[in-house]
Amino acid sequence: MPVKVAEEWLNICGGCEVSILDIGEPLLDLLPKLQFVHMPVLMDHKYFGQTGEGTQLEIPEADVGIITGGVRNEKEKHVAEAMRKSCKTLIALGSCACFGGIPAMANMFTLEEVYEKVYRGSKTTDPAATPSTNLPPLLESLKAVDEVVKVDVELPGCPTVPGLIVEALTALLEGKPFALPERSVCDECPVKREKKASGGTIARPLRSVEFKQGEPWENTRCYMEQGVLCLGPVTRAGCAAATDIPGEAKVPRCVKGYMPCRGCFGPIRKGANPLVDMMGAVTSIGLDAKQVLDRRALLNRYLGAQGRLRPLPTKPAPRR
Ligand code: SF4
Ligand code: SF4
Ligand code: SF4
């Protein structure tokens, strides 16, 4: 009997769906063992019956449910709850589903401020009233899936890594548990580390790292030690699986592209505070943590749900 899989996308960009489709050849081995019963990116399966004849949102029963994206509006909340009801095991796939992801940066603002900015504060669009009909109401803030329903397996990453989806599905097919190890991206990074920065200054964002194309990784200096802010020390390992090519070194995904880690796999363990931990990591190699600009947003870039990013209280006006 094939394992039934249902998939849903909530507040997303679609990149995590592409990761599923990007599994490539291993998907051919998995497909005979799986039966996709619901997947909006692949099949035209309506919530209320094919011609809208249903009165209740229905998602077919499945052994495994996969949700991408966080929960921003009432419709997404309803769909997440229906998925939980229909699926025995629920996977949150991608950083948006696990921690809110980039859309949850809006959690730094109240809902009213978001509406004001989008509909009246943008220089490139004509001011308009906030739409109020025929749209599901937005929640006050964007939520990670586990703030709305119980999640059994988290597969973070923006987008997540196709190989990890295969690993997780294979483990579930074999009845084994699946969880990413509690290690950091640095633990999987082969670059040369001297435990001190080569200068005392943190580089401006997007300054390129220094490297020689084709040089062995052991000869390339750690990007943080070059003064380029790299979130490897406080980010969970796993993305190096994306670069697992026979005969080549396994390297974290961004590092392999000569870019620093931006933290998309989230904290090394549940409840860790990457902002505080990163300040410690920066200071420990002799860099000045005060030079990190916009720390709150930068170091919580993918983690805005679960109360991590909230509107700051407004400061009282100065006394005259
Ligand atoms: S985690 Fe990244 S790739 Fe996946 S849906 Fe969110 S923004 Fe898109
Ligand atoms: S800080 Fe970045 S470049 Fe340095 S070891 Fe960690 S992941 Fe690699
Ligand atoms: S290096 Fe960091 S930002 Fe890049 S894919 Fe890996 S965890 Fe995500």
PDB file of N, CA and C in Angstrom, residues 25-109:
ATOM      1  N   GLU A  25      16.106  12.660  -9.503  1.00  0.00           N
ATOM      2  CA  GLU A  25      16.026  11.198  -9.686  1.00  0.00           C
ATOM      3  C   GLU A  25      15.569  10.425  -8.452  1.00  0.00           C
ATOM      4  N   PRO A  26      16.018  10.805  -7.232  1.00  0.00           N
ATOM      5  CA  PRO A  26      15.543  10.037  -6.057  1.00  0.00           C
ATOM      6  C   PRO A  26      14.022  10.037  -5.945  1.00  0.00           C
ATOM      7  N   LEU A  27      13.364  11.062  -6.531  1.00  0.00           N
ATOM      8  CA  LEU A  27      11.899  11.097  -6.487  1.00  0.00           C
ATOM      9  C   LEU A  27      11.322   9.912  -7.264  1.00  0.00           C
ATOM     10  N   LEU A  28      12.043   9.500  -8.333  1.00  0.00           N
ATOM     11  CA  LEU A  28      11.561   8.357  -9.123  1.00  0.00           C
ATOM     12  C   LEU A  28      11.552   7.087  -8.282  1.00  0.00           C
ATOM     13  N   ASP A  29      12.563   6.947  -7.384  1.00  0.00           N
ATOM     14  CA  ASP A  29      12.582   5.768  -6.499  1.00  0.00           C
ATOM     15  C   ASP A  29      11.472   5.840  -5.467  1.00  0.00           C
ATOM     16  N   LEU A  30      11.181   7.086  -5.022  1.00  0.00           N
ATOM     17  CA  LEU A  30      10.174   7.236  -3.964  1.00  0.00           C
ATOM     18  C   LEU A  30       8.749   7.117  -4.486  1.00  0.00           C
ATOM     19  N   LEU A  31       8.542   7.599  -5.720  1.00  0.00           N
ATOM     20  CA  LEU A  31       7.168   7.725  -6.229  1.00  0.00           C
ATOM     21  C   LEU A  31       6.321   6.451  -6.147  1.00  0.00           C
ATOM     22  N   PRO A  32       6.894   5.250  -6.485  1.00  0.00           N
ATOM     23  CA  PRO A  32       6.039   4.050  -6.389  1.00  0.00           C
ATOM     24  C   PRO A  32       5.550   3.788  -4.970  1.00  0.00           C
ATOM     25  N   LYS A  33       6.282   4.363  -3.968  1.00  0.00           N
ATOM     26  CA  LYS A  33       5.874   4.104  -2.579  1.00  0.00           C
ATOM     27  C   LYS A  33       4.929   5.189  -2.057  1.00  0.00           C
ATOM     28  N   LEU A  34       4.738   6.250  -2.841  1.00  0.00           N
ATOM     29  CA  LEU A  34       3.921   7.381  -2.382  1.00  0.00           C
ATOM     30  C   LEU A  34       2.708   7.565  -3.272  1.00  0.00           C
ATOM     31  N   GLN A  35       1.667   8.104  -2.668  1.00  0.00           N
ATOM     32  CA  GLN A  35       0.502   8.485  -3.468  1.00  0.00           C
ATOM     33  C   GLN A  35       0.114   9.903  -3.043  1.00  0.00           C
ATOM     34  N   PHE A  36       0.340  10.869  -3.932  1.00  0.00           N
ATOM     35  CA  PHE A  36      -0.028  12.243  -3.600  1.00  0.00           C
ATOM     36  C   PHE A  36      -1.540  12.386  -3.759  1.00  0.00           C
ATOM     37  N   VAL A  37      -2.208  12.698  -2.660  1.00  0.00           N
ATOM     38  CA  VAL A  37      -3.681  12.793  -2.711  1.00  0.00           C
ATOM     39  C   VAL A  37      -4.154  14.240  -2.763  1.00  0.00           C
ATOM     40  N   HIS A  38      -3.233  15.172  -2.482  1.00  0.00           N
ATOM     41  CA  HIS A  38      -3.619  16.590  -2.478  1.00  0.00           C
ATOM     42  C   HIS A  38      -2.338  17.404  -2.559  1.00  0.00           C
ATOM     43  N   MET A  39      -2.206  18.256  -3.567  1.00  0.00           N
ATOM     44  CA  MET A  39      -0.994  19.072  -3.711  1.00  0.00           C
ATOM     45  C   MET A  39      -1.299  20.196  -4.710  1.00  0.00           C
ATOM     46  N   PRO A  40      -1.690  21.372  -4.226  1.00  0.00           N
ATOM     47  CA  PRO A  40      -2.129  22.432  -5.135  1.00  0.00           C
ATOM     48  C   PRO A  40      -1.111  22.775  -6.225  1.00  0.00           C
ATOM     49  N   VAL A  41       0.192  22.626  -5.946  1.00  0.00           N
ATOM     50  CA  VAL A  41       1.172  22.999  -6.969  1.00  0.00           C
ATOM     51  C   VAL A  41       1.151  22.013  -8.148  1.00  0.00           C
ATOM     52  N   LEU A  42       0.631  20.795  -7.921  1.00  0.00           N
ATOM     53  CA  LEU A  42       0.625  19.781  -8.980  1.00  0.00           C
ATOM     54  C   LEU A  42      -0.764  19.425  -9.494  1.00  0.00           C
ATOM     55  N   MET A  43      -1.766  19.547  -8.633  1.00  0.00           N
ATOM     56  CA  MET A  43      -3.081  19.050  -9.052  1.00  0.00           C
ATOM     57  C   MET A  43      -4.180  20.049  -8.704  1.00  0.00           C
ATOM     58  N   ASP A  44      -5.208  20.048  -9.559  1.00  0.00           N
ATOM     59  CA  ASP A  44      -6.327  20.965  -9.363  1.00  0.00           C
ATOM     60  C   ASP A  44      -7.348  20.301  -8.447  1.00  0.00           C
ATOM     61  N   HIS A  45      -7.107  20.425  -7.155  1.00  0.00           N
ATOM     62  CA  HIS A  45      -7.984  19.769  -6.186  1.00  0.00           C
ATOM     63  C   HIS A  45      -8.590  20.856  -5.314  1.00  0.00           C
ATOM     64  N   LYS A  46      -9.875  21.094  -5.441  1.00  0.00           N
ATOM     65  CA  LYS A  46     -10.520  22.228  -4.769  1.00  0.00           C
ATOM     66  C   LYS A  46     -10.864  21.886  -3.316  1.00  0.00           C
ATOM     67  N   TYR A  47     -10.913  22.917  -2.477  1.00  0.00           N
ATOM     68  CA  TYR A  47     -11.215  22.715  -1.056  1.00  0.00           C
ATOM     69  C   TYR A  47     -12.676  22.324  -0.814  1.00  0.00           C
ATOM     70  N   PHE A  48     -13.578  22.899  -1.594  1.00  0.00           N
ATOM     71  CA  PHE A  48     -15.011  22.689  -1.332  1.00  0.00           C
ATOM     72  C   PHE A  48     -15.653  21.868  -2.453  1.00  0.00           C
ATOM     73  N   GLY A  49     -14.949  20.838  -2.940  1.00  0.00           N
ATOM     74  CA  GLY A  49     -15.464  20.027  -4.050  1.00  0.00           C
ATOM     75  C   GLY A  49     -15.100  20.682  -5.371  1.00  0.00           C
ATOM     76  N   GLN A  50     -15.004  19.880  -6.435  1.00  0.00           N
ATOM     77  CA  GLN A  50     -14.509  20.394  -7.721  1.00  0.00           C
ATOM     78  C   GLN A  50     -15.373  21.512  -8.292  1.00  0.00           C
ATOM     79  N   THR A  51     -16.688  21.503  -7.962  1.00  0.00           N
ATOM     80  CA  THR A  51     -17.548  22.569  -8.486  1.00  0.00           C
ATOM     81  C   THR A  51     -18.094  23.440  -7.360  1.00  0.00           C
ATOM     82  N   GLY A  52     -17.414  23.383  -6.227  1.00  0.00           N
ATOM     83  CA  GLY A  52     -17.829  24.231  -5.106  1.00  0.00           C
ATOM     84  C   GLY A  52     -19.083  23.738  -4.425  1.00  0.00           C
ATOM     85  N   GLU A  53     -19.414  22.449  -4.606  1.00  0.00           N
ATOM     86  CA  GLU A  53     -20.674  21.934  -4.051  1.00  0.00           C
ATOM     87  C   GLU A  53     -20.564  21.614  -2.550  1.00  0.00           C
ATOM     88  N   GLY A  54     -19.325  21.524  -2.031  1.00  0.00           N
ATOM     89  CA  GLY A  54     -19.150  21.163  -0.617  1.00  0.00           C
ATOM     90  C   GLY A  54     -19.484  22.338   0.303  1.00  0.00           C
ATOM     91  N   THR A  55     -19.706  22.011   1.546  1.00  0.00           N
ATOM     92  CA  THR A  55     -19.994  23.085   2.514  1.00  0.00           C
ATOM     93  C   THR A  55     -18.867  23.191   3.545  1.00  0.00           C
ATOM     94  N   GLN A  56     -17.960  22.212   3.538  1.00  0.00           N
ATOM     95  CA  GLN A  56     -16.849  22.222   4.493  1.00  0.00           C
ATOM     96  C   GLN A  56     -15.538  22.026   3.763  1.00  0.00           C
ATOM     97  N   LEU A  57     -14.508  22.703   4.223  1.00  0.00           N
ATOM     98  CA  LEU A  57     -13.186  22.546   3.609  1.00  0.00           C
ATOM     99  C   LEU A  57     -12.724  21.100   3.830  1.00  0.00           C
ATOM    100  N   GLU A  58     -12.385  20.419   2.733  1.00  0.00           N
ATOM    101  CA  GLU A  58     -12.020  19.009   2.869  1.00  0.00           C
ATOM    102  C   GLU A  58     -10.662  18.731   2.258  1.00  0.00           C
ATOM    103  N   ILE A  59      -9.793  18.151   3.060  1.00  0.00           N
ATOM    104  CA  ILE A  59      -8.501  17.685   2.549  1.00  0.00           C
ATOM    105  C   ILE A  59      -8.500  16.177   2.741  1.00  0.00           C
ATOM    106  N   PRO A  60      -8.196  15.400   1.687  1.00  0.00           N
ATOM    107  CA  PRO A  60      -8.268  13.945   1.819  1.00  0.00           C
ATOM    108  C   PRO A  60      -7.352  13.428   2.940  1.00  0.00           C
ATOM    109  N   GLU A  61      -7.722  12.330   3.542  1.00  0.00           N
ATOM    110  CA  GLU A  61      -6.895  11.752   4.610  1.00  0.00           C
ATOM    111  C   GLU A  61      -5.554  11.301   4.042  1.00  0.00           C
ATOM    112  N   ALA A  62      -4.509  11.501   4.822  1.00  0.00           N
ATOM    113  CA  ALA A  62      -3.165  11.140   4.343  1.00  0.00           C
ATOM    114  C   ALA A  62      -2.322  10.644   5.509  1.00  0.00           C
ATOM    115  N   ASP A  63      -1.310   9.829   5.180  1.00  0.00           N
ATOM    116  CA  ASP A  63      -0.382   9.379   6.228  1.00  0.00           C
ATOM    117  C   ASP A  63       0.579  10.508   6.589  1.00  0.00           C
ATOM    118  N   VAL A  64       1.041  11.226   5.547  1.00  0.00           N
ATOM    119  CA  VAL A  64       1.999  12.312   5.765  1.00  0.00           C
ATOM    120  C   VAL A  64       1.429  13.598   5.179  1.00  0.00           C
ATOM    121  N   GLY A  65       1.481  14.659   5.966  1.00  0.00           N
ATOM    122  CA  GLY A  65       1.079  15.983   5.478  1.00  0.00           C
ATOM    123  C   GLY A  65       2.299  16.888   5.451  1.00  0.00           C
ATOM    124  N   ILE A  66       2.421  17.691   4.401  1.00  0.00           N
ATOM    125  CA  ILE A  66       3.539  18.632   4.306  1.00  0.00           C
ATOM    126  C   ILE A  66       2.939  20.027   4.177  1.00  0.00           C
ATOM    127  N   ILE A  67       3.374  20.938   5.045  1.00  0.00           N
ATOM    128  CA  ILE A  67       2.904  22.330   4.937  1.00  0.00           C
ATOM    129  C   ILE A  67       4.106  23.228   4.700  1.00  0.00           C
ATOM    130  N   THR A  68       4.017  24.078   3.671  1.00  0.00           N
ATOM    131  CA  THR A  68       5.016  25.120   3.478  1.00  0.00           C
ATOM    132  C   THR A  68       4.352  26.454   3.806  1.00  0.00           C
ATOM    133  N   GLY A  69       5.150  27.393   4.290  1.00  0.00           N
ATOM    134  CA  GLY A  69       4.626  28.735   4.561  1.00  0.00           C
ATOM    135  C   GLY A  69       4.068  28.890   5.959  1.00  0.00           C
ATOM    136  N   GLY A  70       4.103  30.116   6.435  1.00  0.00           N
ATOM    137  CA  GLY A  70       3.540  30.436   7.747  1.00  0.00           C
ATOM    138  C   GLY A  70       2.058  30.759   7.619  1.00  0.00           C
ATOM    139  N   VAL A  71       1.472  31.174   8.735  1.00  0.00           N
ATOM    140  CA  VAL A  71       0.025  31.421   8.789  1.00  0.00           C
ATOM    141  C   VAL A  71      -0.202  32.918   9.000  1.00  0.00           C
ATOM    142  N   ARG A  72      -0.678  33.589   7.955  1.00  0.00           N
ATOM    143  CA  ARG A  72      -0.865  35.047   8.045  1.00  0.00           C
ATOM    144  C   ARG A  72      -2.337  35.439   8.098  1.00  0.00           C
ATOM    145  N   ASN A  73      -3.222  34.584   7.534  1.00  0.00           N
ATOM    146  CA  ASN A  73      -4.628  34.997   7.531  1.00  0.00           C
ATOM    147  C   ASN A  73      -5.540  33.849   7.990  1.00  0.00           C
ATOM    148  N   GLU A  74      -6.816  34.179   8.145  1.00  0.00           N
ATOM    149  CA  GLU A  74      -7.785  33.216   8.679  1.00  0.00           C
ATOM    150  C   GLU A  74      -7.903  31.988   7.774  1.00  0.00           C
ATOM    151  N   LYS A  75      -7.812  32.194   6.463  1.00  0.00           N
ATOM    152  CA  LYS A  75      -7.929  31.053   5.544  1.00  0.00           C
ATOM    153  C   LYS A  75      -6.764  30.086   5.768  1.00  0.00           C
ATOM    154  N   GLU A  76      -5.547  30.643   5.897  1.00  0.00           N
ATOM    155  CA  GLU A  76      -4.384  29.775   6.100  1.00  0.00           C
ATOM    156  C   GLU A  76      -4.487  29.019   7.431  1.00  0.00           C
ATOM    157  N   LYS A  77      -5.043  29.682   8.436  1.00  0.00           N
ATOM    158  CA  LYS A  77      -5.231  29.022   9.743  1.00  0.00           C
ATOM    159  C   LYS A  77      -6.205  27.841   9.586  1.00  0.00           C
ATOM    160  N   HIS A  78      -7.262  28.091   8.853  1.00  0.00           N
ATOM    161  CA  HIS A  78      -8.281  27.065   8.630  1.00  0.00           C
ATOM    162  C   HIS A  78      -7.674  25.873   7.866  1.00  0.00           C
ATOM    163  N   VAL A  79      -6.868  26.168   6.840  1.00  0.00           N
ATOM    164  CA  VAL A  79      -6.245  25.103   6.038  1.00  0.00           C
ATOM    165  C   VAL A  79      -5.250  24.307   6.905  1.00  0.00           C
ATOM    166  N   ALA A  80      -4.459  25.016   7.728  1.00  0.00           N
ATOM    167  CA  ALA A  80      -3.491  24.320   8.601  1.00  0.00           C
ATOM    168  C   ALA A  80      -4.239  23.376   9.544  1.00  0.00           C
ATOM    169  N   GLU A  81      -5.358  23.841  10.077  1.00  0.00           N
ATOM    170  CA  GLU A  81      -6.134  22.995  11.005  1.00  0.00           C
ATOM    171  C   GLU A  81      -6.728  21.781  10.272  1.00  0.00           C
ATOM    172  N   ALA A  82      -7.187  22.002   9.029  1.00  0.00           N
ATOM    173  CA  ALA A  82      -7.746  20.882   8.243  1.00  0.00           C
ATOM    174  C   ALA A  82      -6.645  19.874   7.917  1.00  0.00           C
ATOM    175  N   MET A  83      -5.443  20.367   7.616  1.00  0.00           N
ATOM    176  CA  MET A  83      -4.320  19.462   7.328  1.00  0.00           C
ATOM    177  C   MET A  83      -4.005  18.615   8.564  1.00  0.00           C
ATOM    178  N   ARG A  84      -3.980  19.245   9.716  1.00  0.00           N
ATOM    179  CA  ARG A  84      -3.668  18.511  10.954  1.00  0.00           C
ATOM    180  C   ARG A  84      -4.705  17.410  11.196  1.00  0.00           C
ATOM    181  N   LYS A  85      -5.952  17.744  10.906  1.00  0.00           N
ATOM    182  CA  LYS A  85      -7.031  16.786  11.121  1.00  0.00           C
ATOM    183  C   LYS A  85      -6.905  15.598  10.171  1.00  0.00           C
ATOM    184  N   SER A  86      -6.477  15.877   8.921  1.00  0.00           N
ATOM    185  CA  SER A  86      -6.470  14.834   7.892  1.00  0.00           C
ATOM    186  C   SER A  86      -5.192  14.002   7.870  1.00  0.00           C
ATOM    187  N   CYS A  87      -4.094  14.521   8.458  1.00  0.00           N
ATOM    188  CA  CYS A  87      -2.783  13.861   8.273  1.00  0.00           C
ATOM    189  C   CYS A  87      -2.269  13.279   9.585  1.00  0.00           C
ATOM    190  N   LYS A  88      -1.774  12.043   9.495  1.00  0.00           N
ATOM    191  CA  LYS A  88      -1.276  11.394  10.715  1.00  0.00           C
ATOM    192  C   LYS A  88       0.019  12.056  11.187  1.00  0.00           C
ATOM    193  N   THR A  89       0.944  12.294  10.257  1.00  0.00           N
ATOM    194  CA  THR A  89       2.216  12.947  10.598  1.00  0.00           C
ATOM    195  C   THR A  89       2.294  14.243   9.813  1.00  0.00           C
ATOM    196  N   LEU A  90       2.665  15.333  10.496  1.00  0.00           N
ATOM    197  CA  LEU A  90       2.701  16.632   9.810  1.00  0.00           C
ATOM    198  C   LEU A  90       4.130  17.181   9.772  1.00  0.00           C
ATOM    199  N   ILE A  91       4.577  17.520   8.564  1.00  0.00           N
ATOM    200  CA  ILE A  91       5.920  18.091   8.385  1.00  0.00           C
ATOM    201  C   ILE A  91       5.779  19.581   8.090  1.00  0.00           C
ATOM    202  N   ALA A  92       6.516  20.422   8.825  1.00  0.00           N
ATOM    203  CA  ALA A  92       6.617  21.853   8.470  1.00  0.00           C
ATOM    204  C   ALA A  92       7.857  21.971   7.587  1.00  0.00           C
ATOM    205  N   LEU A  93       7.646  22.381   6.347  1.00  0.00           N
ATOM    206  CA  LEU A  93       8.745  22.374   5.370  1.00  0.00           C
ATOM    207  C   LEU A  93       9.169  23.804   5.029  1.00  0.00           C
ATOM    208  N   GLY A  94      10.426  24.119   5.286  1.00  0.00           N
ATOM    209  CA  GLY A  94      10.948  25.445   4.955  1.00  0.00           C
ATOM    210  C   GLY A  94      10.873  26.398   6.135  1.00  0.00           C
ATOM    211  N   SER A  95      11.690  27.441   6.069  1.00  0.00           N
ATOM    212  CA  SER A  95      11.805  28.377   7.196  1.00  0.00           C
ATOM    213  C   SER A  95      10.515  29.132   7.457  1.00  0.00           C
ATOM    214  N   CYS A  96       9.724  29.403   6.413  1.00  0.00           N
ATOM    215  CA  CYS A  96       8.459  30.118   6.639  1.00  0.00           C
ATOM    216  C   CYS A  96       7.536  29.273   7.509  1.00  0.00           C
ATOM    217  N   ALA A  97       7.444  27.971   7.220  1.00  0.00           N
ATOM    218  CA  ALA A  97       6.571  27.099   8.006  1.00  0.00           C
ATOM    219  C   ALA A  97       7.141  26.897   9.417  1.00  0.00           C
ATOM    220  N   CYS A  98       8.465  26.775   9.523  1.00  0.00           N
ATOM    221  CA  CYS A  98       9.075  26.461  10.825  1.00  0.00           C
ATOM    222  C   CYS A  98       9.159  27.669  11.750  1.00  0.00           C
ATOM    223  N   PHE A  99       9.535  28.850  11.181  1.00  0.00           N
ATOM    224  CA  PHE A  99       9.757  30.026  12.067  1.00  0.00           C
ATOM    225  C   PHE A  99       9.136  31.316  11.541  1.00  0.00           C
ATOM    226  N   GLY A 100       8.352  31.258  10.493  1.00  0.00           N
ATOM    227  CA  GLY A 100       7.766  32.487   9.924  1.00  0.00           C
ATOM    228  C   GLY A 100       8.500  32.956   8.684  1.00  0.00           C
ATOM    229  N   GLY A 101       9.838  32.795   8.673  1.00  0.00           N
ATOM    230  CA  GLY A 101      10.627  33.165   7.492  1.00  0.00           C
ATOM    231  C   GLY A 101      10.590  34.662   7.201  1.00  0.00           C
ATOM    232  N   ILE A 102      11.007  35.018   6.000  1.00  0.00           N
ATOM    233  CA  ILE A 102      11.113  36.440   5.626  1.00  0.00           C
ATOM    234  C   ILE A 102       9.774  37.188   5.820  1.00  0.00           C
ATOM    235  N   PRO A 103       8.598  36.588   5.458  1.00  0.00           N
ATOM    236  CA  PRO A 103       7.352  37.353   5.645  1.00  0.00           C
ATOM    237  C   PRO A 103       7.125  37.775   7.101  1.00  0.00           C
ATOM    238  N   ALA A 104       7.710  37.035   8.053  1.00  0.00           N
ATOM    239  CA  ALA A 104       7.482  37.362   9.468  1.00  0.00           C
ATOM    240  C   ALA A 104       8.315  38.558   9.919  1.00  0.00           C
ATOM    241  N   MET A 105       9.140  39.128   9.029  1.00  0.00           N
ATOM    242  CA  MET A 105       9.806  40.383   9.404  1.00  0.00           C
ATOM    243  C   MET A 105       8.761  41.479   9.599  1.00  0.00           C
ATOM    244  N   ALA A 106       7.598  41.302   8.961  1.00  0.00           N
ATOM    245  CA  ALA A 106       6.506  42.269   9.152  1.00  0.00           C
ATOM    246  C   ALA A 106       5.998  42.258  10.591  1.00  0.00           C
ATOM    247  N   ASN A 107       6.369  41.225  11.371  1.00  0.00           N
ATOM    248  CA  ASN A 107       5.925  41.177  12.771  1.00  0.00           C
ATOM    249  C   ASN A 107       6.574  42.274  13.625  1.00  0.00           C
ATOM    250  N   MET A 108       7.537  42.996  13.034  1.00  0.00           N
ATOM    251  CA  MET A 108       8.117  44.134  13.753  1.00  0.00           C
ATOM    252  C   MET A 108       7.143  45.313  13.795  1.00  0.00           C
ATOM    253  N   PHE A 109       6.036  45.191  13.030  1.00  0.00           N
ATOM    254  CA  PHE A 109       5.080  46.300  12.933  1.00  0.00           C
ATOM    255  C   PHE A 109       3.673  45.813  13.302  1.00  0.00           C
TER     256      PHE A 109
END
